Amino acid sequence: MSIDYLALANAGVEKLHPYQPGKPVEELERELGISNSVKLASNENPMGLGAKARAAIERALPELARYPDANGFALKSKLSEKLGVNTNQLILGNGSNELIDLIYHTFVAPGQQVVFSQYTFIVYAMATQAHGADAVVVPAKDFGHDLDAMAAAITEQTKLVCITNPNNPTGTFLTKTELAAFLARVPKQVLVVLDEAYTEYVAEDERHPSIDWLAQYPNLIVSRTFSKAYGLAGLRVGYMVAHPELIGVLNRVREPFNCNSLALAAAEAALGDEAYLSEAVELNRREMVRYEAFFQQRGLRYIPSRANFITLDLQRDAAPVYEALLREGVIVRPIAGYGLPTCLRISIGLEHENQRCIEALAKVLG
Ligand SMILES: *Cc1c(COP(=O)(O)O)cnc(C)c1O
């Protein structure tokens, strides 16, 4: 007797497809029998693990037989100091992705609406589908969020609005003026997740003051991660900042030991490693210019980006170019799954990695 497991699954699961991650280096090398390939596909920090984080992980190793601190006291204390918020405004997650899911588990029910932009982090569409909620996908404006249209799309059924700034996979950026005007238009019973996974790459004077906005907008949830500029993607740690009572509600649903002890220790150390962070941001700024110059010189279309990646629009099916780059040992990210089949997203790597990518592109495009 065979079982139709899909029929057993919750409503919404049938239409879901597994997340398509960037191709791992080991997989490509196994398939092609090559060695020195370059992965520029998942917006990771190309500098690798920072020395302070590494030392903290080594110090934490002897305690691995113990459960981690379920409340992440040390990391939250450090974050609270850095951000100027109370520790009860913070929640830690196994990556910010887990916290996005936690928001859905806690607040989003079948039949309710979630509003997000056409080209944004695919996890919002997946979680909306998985929870049987209705996605209200607002057409993009210049590849980015159309905040006027998003505000207009909010109805009585809307539970949540998700905004990513800078946006992934396009790198577009909303100014603080635009965002503040939007927040003022959102009814208080509608939650707003402001996903700032790439905020560290934005110049400080341009960054939106989201933490200050929390006092004014009790429906705002700010999401950040250690996976990008802080260089800890493999450890899985992110956090959200919001009203203490909202955090309290999320904590009722959160699994108790969701952040492992190595991640907690490394994130705390990474927060204190200003030199690593500024080097990462500076490297990104410098190398972004390299890609822009190449694209301009070749007359290639690209979306100006404030994040640690740049999206190239080939204005034709990008899949053959992606495949050809793989054969050159360069892994970038096709984003047809995001509705952008003519685009490739390239994560900014180290100087020699970007040079490899540019040479491979020049060869492949002829
Ligand atoms: C990479 C990324 C994240 C981070 O996810 P983690 O689970 O923290 O690794 C969150 N949001 C967006 C938009 C991202 O691109």
XYZ file of C-alpha atoms and ligand atoms in Angstrom:
381
model
C 0.000 0.000 0.000
C 1.446 3.320 -0.941
C 0.547 6.469 0.891
C -0.218 9.784 -0.787
C 1.836 11.880 1.593
C 1.041 15.081 -0.233
C -2.659 14.460 0.384
C -1.826 14.083 4.091
C 0.077 17.371 4.207
C -1.417 20.687 5.262
C -3.238 22.864 2.779
C -0.707 24.962 0.889
C 2.095 22.386 0.918
C 1.056 20.858 -2.408
C 1.901 24.027 -4.309
C 5.269 24.497 -2.592
C 8.605 23.696 -4.168
C 11.833 23.252 -2.228
C 14.040 26.362 -2.004
C 16.721 26.370 -4.719
C 20.021 27.267 -3.066
C 23.117 28.441 -4.932
C 25.065 25.509 -6.320
C 27.675 24.285 -3.816
C 31.310 24.416 -4.964
C 31.844 20.729 -4.120
C 28.914 19.703 -6.321
C 30.165 21.633 -9.358
C 33.703 20.328 -8.924
C 32.445 16.747 -8.624
C 30.326 17.139 -11.755
C 32.992 18.778 -13.909
C 36.069 17.169 -12.383
C 37.635 20.596 -11.834
C 39.174 22.172 -8.740
C 39.561 25.938 -8.219
C 35.979 27.016 -8.897
C 34.520 30.220 -7.498
C 31.117 30.585 -5.841
C 29.465 33.979 -6.139
C 25.918 32.776 -5.655
C 24.664 33.107 -2.088
C 25.721 36.577 -0.929
C 28.106 35.163 1.663
C 31.006 37.204 3.026
C 33.957 36.310 0.775
C 36.514 37.061 3.518
C 35.521 33.922 5.416
C 35.244 33.537 9.167
C 36.725 36.444 11.149
C 39.550 35.772 13.612
C 37.561 36.940 16.655
C 34.588 34.728 15.779
C 36.893 31.774 15.228
C 38.548 32.249 18.613
C 35.142 32.483 20.306
C 34.041 29.234 18.642
C 37.193 27.505 19.865
C 36.566 28.773 23.399
C 32.981 27.496 23.256
C 33.849 23.979 22.033
C 34.355 22.325 25.457
C 30.765 23.237 26.418
C 29.135 21.548 23.433
C 27.749 18.684 25.511
C 25.535 21.234 27.266
C 22.427 22.855 25.875
C 22.955 26.433 24.747
C 21.574 29.381 26.719
C 17.916 29.286 25.639
C 17.652 33.048 26.113
C 20.934 34.007 24.472
C 21.673 36.362 27.369
C 25.222 37.341 26.396
C 24.474 38.018 22.727
C 21.285 39.912 23.522
C 23.132 42.058 26.070
C 25.725 42.973 23.490
C 23.075 43.700 20.846
C 21.039 45.779 23.255
C 24.082 47.891 24.046
C 24.961 48.333 20.390
C 21.440 49.128 19.194
C 20.260 51.109 22.200
C 17.242 48.874 22.826
C 16.184 46.746 25.801
C 16.966 43.034 25.737
C 13.216 42.312 25.871
C 12.912 43.920 22.433
C 15.176 41.248 20.932
C 14.628 37.724 19.680
C 17.363 35.471 18.282
C 16.876 32.911 15.536
C 18.558 30.069 13.699
C 19.131 32.526 10.888
C 16.657 35.345 10.352
C 14.842 32.914 8.067
C 13.702 30.955 11.131
C 12.349 34.158 12.660
C 10.420 34.996 9.495
C 8.823 31.548 9.765
C 8.164 32.170 13.451
C 6.238 35.337 12.598
C 4.075 33.350 10.217
C 3.537 30.518 12.760
C 2.533 33.048 15.353
C 0.490 35.562 13.405
C -0.492 34.412 9.911
C -3.538 32.156 9.447
C -5.206 30.652 6.352
C -7.290 33.183 4.466
C -5.309 36.182 5.687
C -3.275 38.287 3.294
C 0.431 39.001 3.206
C 1.609 41.888 1.033
C 5.054 41.856 -0.574
C 6.768 43.101 -3.719
C 7.083 41.194 -6.987
C 10.857 40.681 -6.901
C 11.813 40.082 -3.315
C 13.191 37.395 -0.975
C 11.432 34.195 -2.040
C 11.030 33.012 1.564
C 8.061 35.402 1.979
C 6.173 33.777 -0.876
C 7.067 30.294 0.405
C 5.971 30.971 3.977
C 2.745 32.594 2.795
C 1.946 29.518 0.709
C 2.952 27.099 3.494
C 0.590 28.786 5.938
C -2.367 28.774 3.545
C -2.424 32.576 3.492
C -3.014 34.667 0.377
C -0.056 36.404 -1.236
C -0.762 39.918 -2.458
C 2.142 40.429 -4.838
C 2.576 44.082 -5.737
C 4.185 44.774 -9.146
C 7.725 46.114 -8.847
C 8.736 49.642 -9.766
C 12.174 49.810 -11.412
C 12.870 46.306 -10.012
C 12.225 47.559 -6.460
C 9.309 48.042 -4.068
C 6.448 50.301 -5.140
C 5.531 51.534 -1.674
C 2.511 53.556 -2.801
C 1.019 50.506 -4.473
C 1.913 48.359 -1.451
C 0.143 50.732 0.938
C -2.866 50.770 -1.390
C -2.894 46.946 -1.441
C -3.513 46.694 2.323
C -7.048 45.540 3.175
C -8.990 44.414 6.268
C -7.600 40.907 5.627
C -3.954 42.001 5.583
C -1.953 40.633 8.505
C 1.597 41.255 7.379
C 3.644 43.371 4.960
C 7.210 42.320 4.164
C 9.802 44.776 2.880
C 13.443 44.020 2.143
C 15.837 46.986 2.096
C 18.247 46.821 0.344
C 16.204 44.348 -1.643
C 17.212 40.816 -2.614
C 17.546 39.725 -5.473
C 17.678 43.175 -7.093
C 19.783 45.301 -4.705
C 17.345 48.228 -5.002
C 17.100 50.650 -2.112
C 14.308 52.658 -0.492
C 15.265 55.946 1.156
C 14.373 56.720 4.767
C 11.900 59.365 3.568
C 10.034 56.866 1.387
C 9.962 54.238 4.126
C 8.860 56.644 6.849
C 5.998 57.881 4.668
C 4.951 54.283 4.051
C 5.016 53.299 7.741
C 2.812 56.272 8.570
C 0.187 54.911 6.158
C 0.045 51.340 7.536
C -2.810 50.613 9.977
C -1.514 49.641 13.440
C -2.994 46.123 13.367
C -0.950 45.254 10.268
C 2.542 43.981 11.073
C 5.467 45.198 8.978
C 8.662 43.157 8.703
C 11.549 45.304 7.550
C 14.201 42.833 6.445
C 17.608 44.503 6.706
C 19.833 41.548 5.838
C 22.125 43.853 3.835
C 21.886 47.075 5.853
C 25.553 47.026 6.915
C 26.546 47.622 3.278
C 24.626 50.897 3.118
C 26.535 54.092 4.003
C 25.600 55.107 7.543
C 24.163 58.495 6.586
C 21.830 56.834 4.089
C 20.664 53.979 6.304
C 17.090 54.269 7.498
C 16.772 54.760 11.287
C 14.587 51.679 11.733
C 15.479 51.140 15.379
C 14.350 54.704 16.219
C 11.103 54.084 14.345
C 10.169 51.234 16.721
C 9.016 53.706 19.388
C 6.665 55.327 16.916
C 5.453 52.192 15.114
C 4.633 49.327 17.516
C 3.679 47.156 14.501
C 7.219 47.338 13.056
C 9.609 44.367 13.218
C 13.225 44.915 12.172
C 15.069 41.822 10.947
C 18.848 41.437 10.710
C 21.324 38.645 10.232
C 24.891 37.557 10.909
C 24.901 35.646 7.602
C 26.036 38.421 5.290
C 28.410 41.225 6.353
C 29.275 39.442 9.638
C 30.397 36.333 7.779
C 28.570 33.629 9.757
C 26.129 32.163 7.198
C 27.060 28.572 8.051
C 26.311 28.990 11.750
C 22.755 30.282 11.221
C 22.076 33.251 13.446
C 19.863 36.272 12.992
C 17.729 38.519 15.176
C 14.672 40.701 15.199
C 13.921 43.884 17.116
C 10.356 44.917 17.974
C 7.973 46.007 20.725
C 8.617 43.953 23.924
C 5.062 42.580 23.977
C 5.289 41.471 20.366
C 8.595 39.736 21.173
C 6.898 38.130 24.180
C 4.221 36.638 21.931
C 6.859 35.280 19.526
C 8.716 33.735 22.458
C 5.646 31.625 23.298
C 6.028 29.867 19.942
C 9.839 29.845 19.539
C 11.548 26.544 20.182
C 13.641 26.853 23.329
C 17.138 26.059 22.017
C 16.830 27.479 18.510
C 20.307 29.061 18.472
C 23.252 26.777 19.015
C 26.039 27.702 21.397
C 28.738 28.117 18.724
C 26.509 30.508 16.806
C 25.773 32.530 19.953
C 29.452 32.772 20.860
C 30.587 33.615 17.330
C 27.892 36.252 16.785
C 28.786 37.966 20.033
C 32.443 38.073 19.023
C 31.598 39.207 15.473
C 29.642 42.158 16.868
C 32.794 43.300 18.598
C 34.960 42.932 15.492
C 34.563 46.381 13.946
C 37.703 45.962 11.837
C 36.350 42.850 10.115
C 33.032 44.528 9.366
C 34.522 47.692 7.941
C 36.967 45.697 5.821
C 34.055 43.663 4.431
C 32.063 46.780 3.604
C 35.051 48.522 2.036
C 35.941 45.441 -0.052
C 32.352 45.268 -1.247
C 32.292 48.941 -2.222
C 35.554 48.680 -4.124
C 34.681 45.481 -5.949
C 31.162 46.630 -6.831
C 32.810 49.394 -8.868
C 34.817 46.759 -10.763
C 31.611 45.047 -11.939
C 29.881 48.321 -12.769
C 32.830 49.456 -14.846
C 32.894 46.161 -16.738
C 29.154 46.173 -17.388
C 29.233 49.790 -18.560
C 32.196 49.188 -20.804
C 30.406 46.215 -22.379
C 27.069 47.982 -22.616
C 25.462 45.378 -20.342
C 22.355 46.270 -18.361
C 22.506 45.932 -14.584
C 20.486 47.017 -11.586
C 22.421 49.497 -9.395
C 22.823 47.754 -6.018
C 23.311 48.790 -2.396
C 23.896 45.231 -1.232
C 26.764 42.722 -1.596
C 25.645 41.463 -4.997
C 24.812 42.914 -8.377
C 22.139 41.730 -10.767
C 22.877 41.652 -14.461
C 20.025 41.776 -16.974
C 21.079 40.022 -20.173
C 17.729 40.826 -21.819
C 17.559 37.238 -23.069
C 17.288 33.831 -21.400
C 20.096 33.825 -18.823
C 20.161 30.037 -18.318
C 22.649 29.257 -21.128
C 25.013 31.951 -19.815
C 24.709 30.525 -16.293
C 25.561 27.049 -17.628
C 28.492 28.359 -19.654
C 29.847 30.187 -16.587
C 29.636 26.922 -14.629
C 31.846 25.284 -17.230
C 34.331 28.100 -16.583
C 34.196 27.205 -12.890
C 32.186 30.271 -11.895
C 28.946 29.805 -9.965
C 26.521 32.738 -10.046
C 22.811 32.726 -9.262
C 20.057 32.331 -11.834
C 16.917 34.043 -10.539
C 14.242 32.738 -12.897
C 12.552 31.403 -9.756
C 12.126 35.033 -8.695
C 10.461 35.882 -12.003
C 13.651 37.301 -13.514
C 14.661 34.712 -16.163
C 16.864 37.159 -18.079
C 18.911 38.065 -14.993
C 21.873 36.630 -13.129
C 22.692 37.697 -9.577
C 26.413 37.878 -8.824
C 27.626 38.045 -5.233
C 30.610 40.346 -4.790
C 33.637 38.196 -3.984
C 37.319 38.751 -3.329
C 39.272 40.694 -5.935
C 40.637 37.605 -7.740
C 37.224 35.900 -7.658
C 35.541 38.900 -9.263
C 38.294 39.081 -11.823
C 37.686 35.397 -12.657
C 33.981 36.047 -12.989
C 34.493 39.063 -15.243
C 36.923 37.172 -17.482
C 34.531 34.228 -17.693
C 31.656 36.563 -18.545
C 33.721 38.261 -21.234
C 34.585 34.862 -22.727
C 31.054 33.463 -22.517
C 29.372 36.583 -23.911
C 31.954 36.747 -26.719
C 20.271 36.265 3.068
C 18.999 36.878 3.491
C 18.507 36.690 4.772
C 19.332 35.971 5.788
O 18.866 34.751 6.060
P 19.526 33.996 7.306
O 18.466 32.988 7.583
O 19.681 34.989 8.395
O 20.802 33.425 6.813
C 17.335 37.286 5.145
N 16.661 38.062 4.287
C 17.116 38.292 3.057
C 16.383 39.205 2.169
C 18.288 37.695 2.626
O 18.721 37.908 1.386
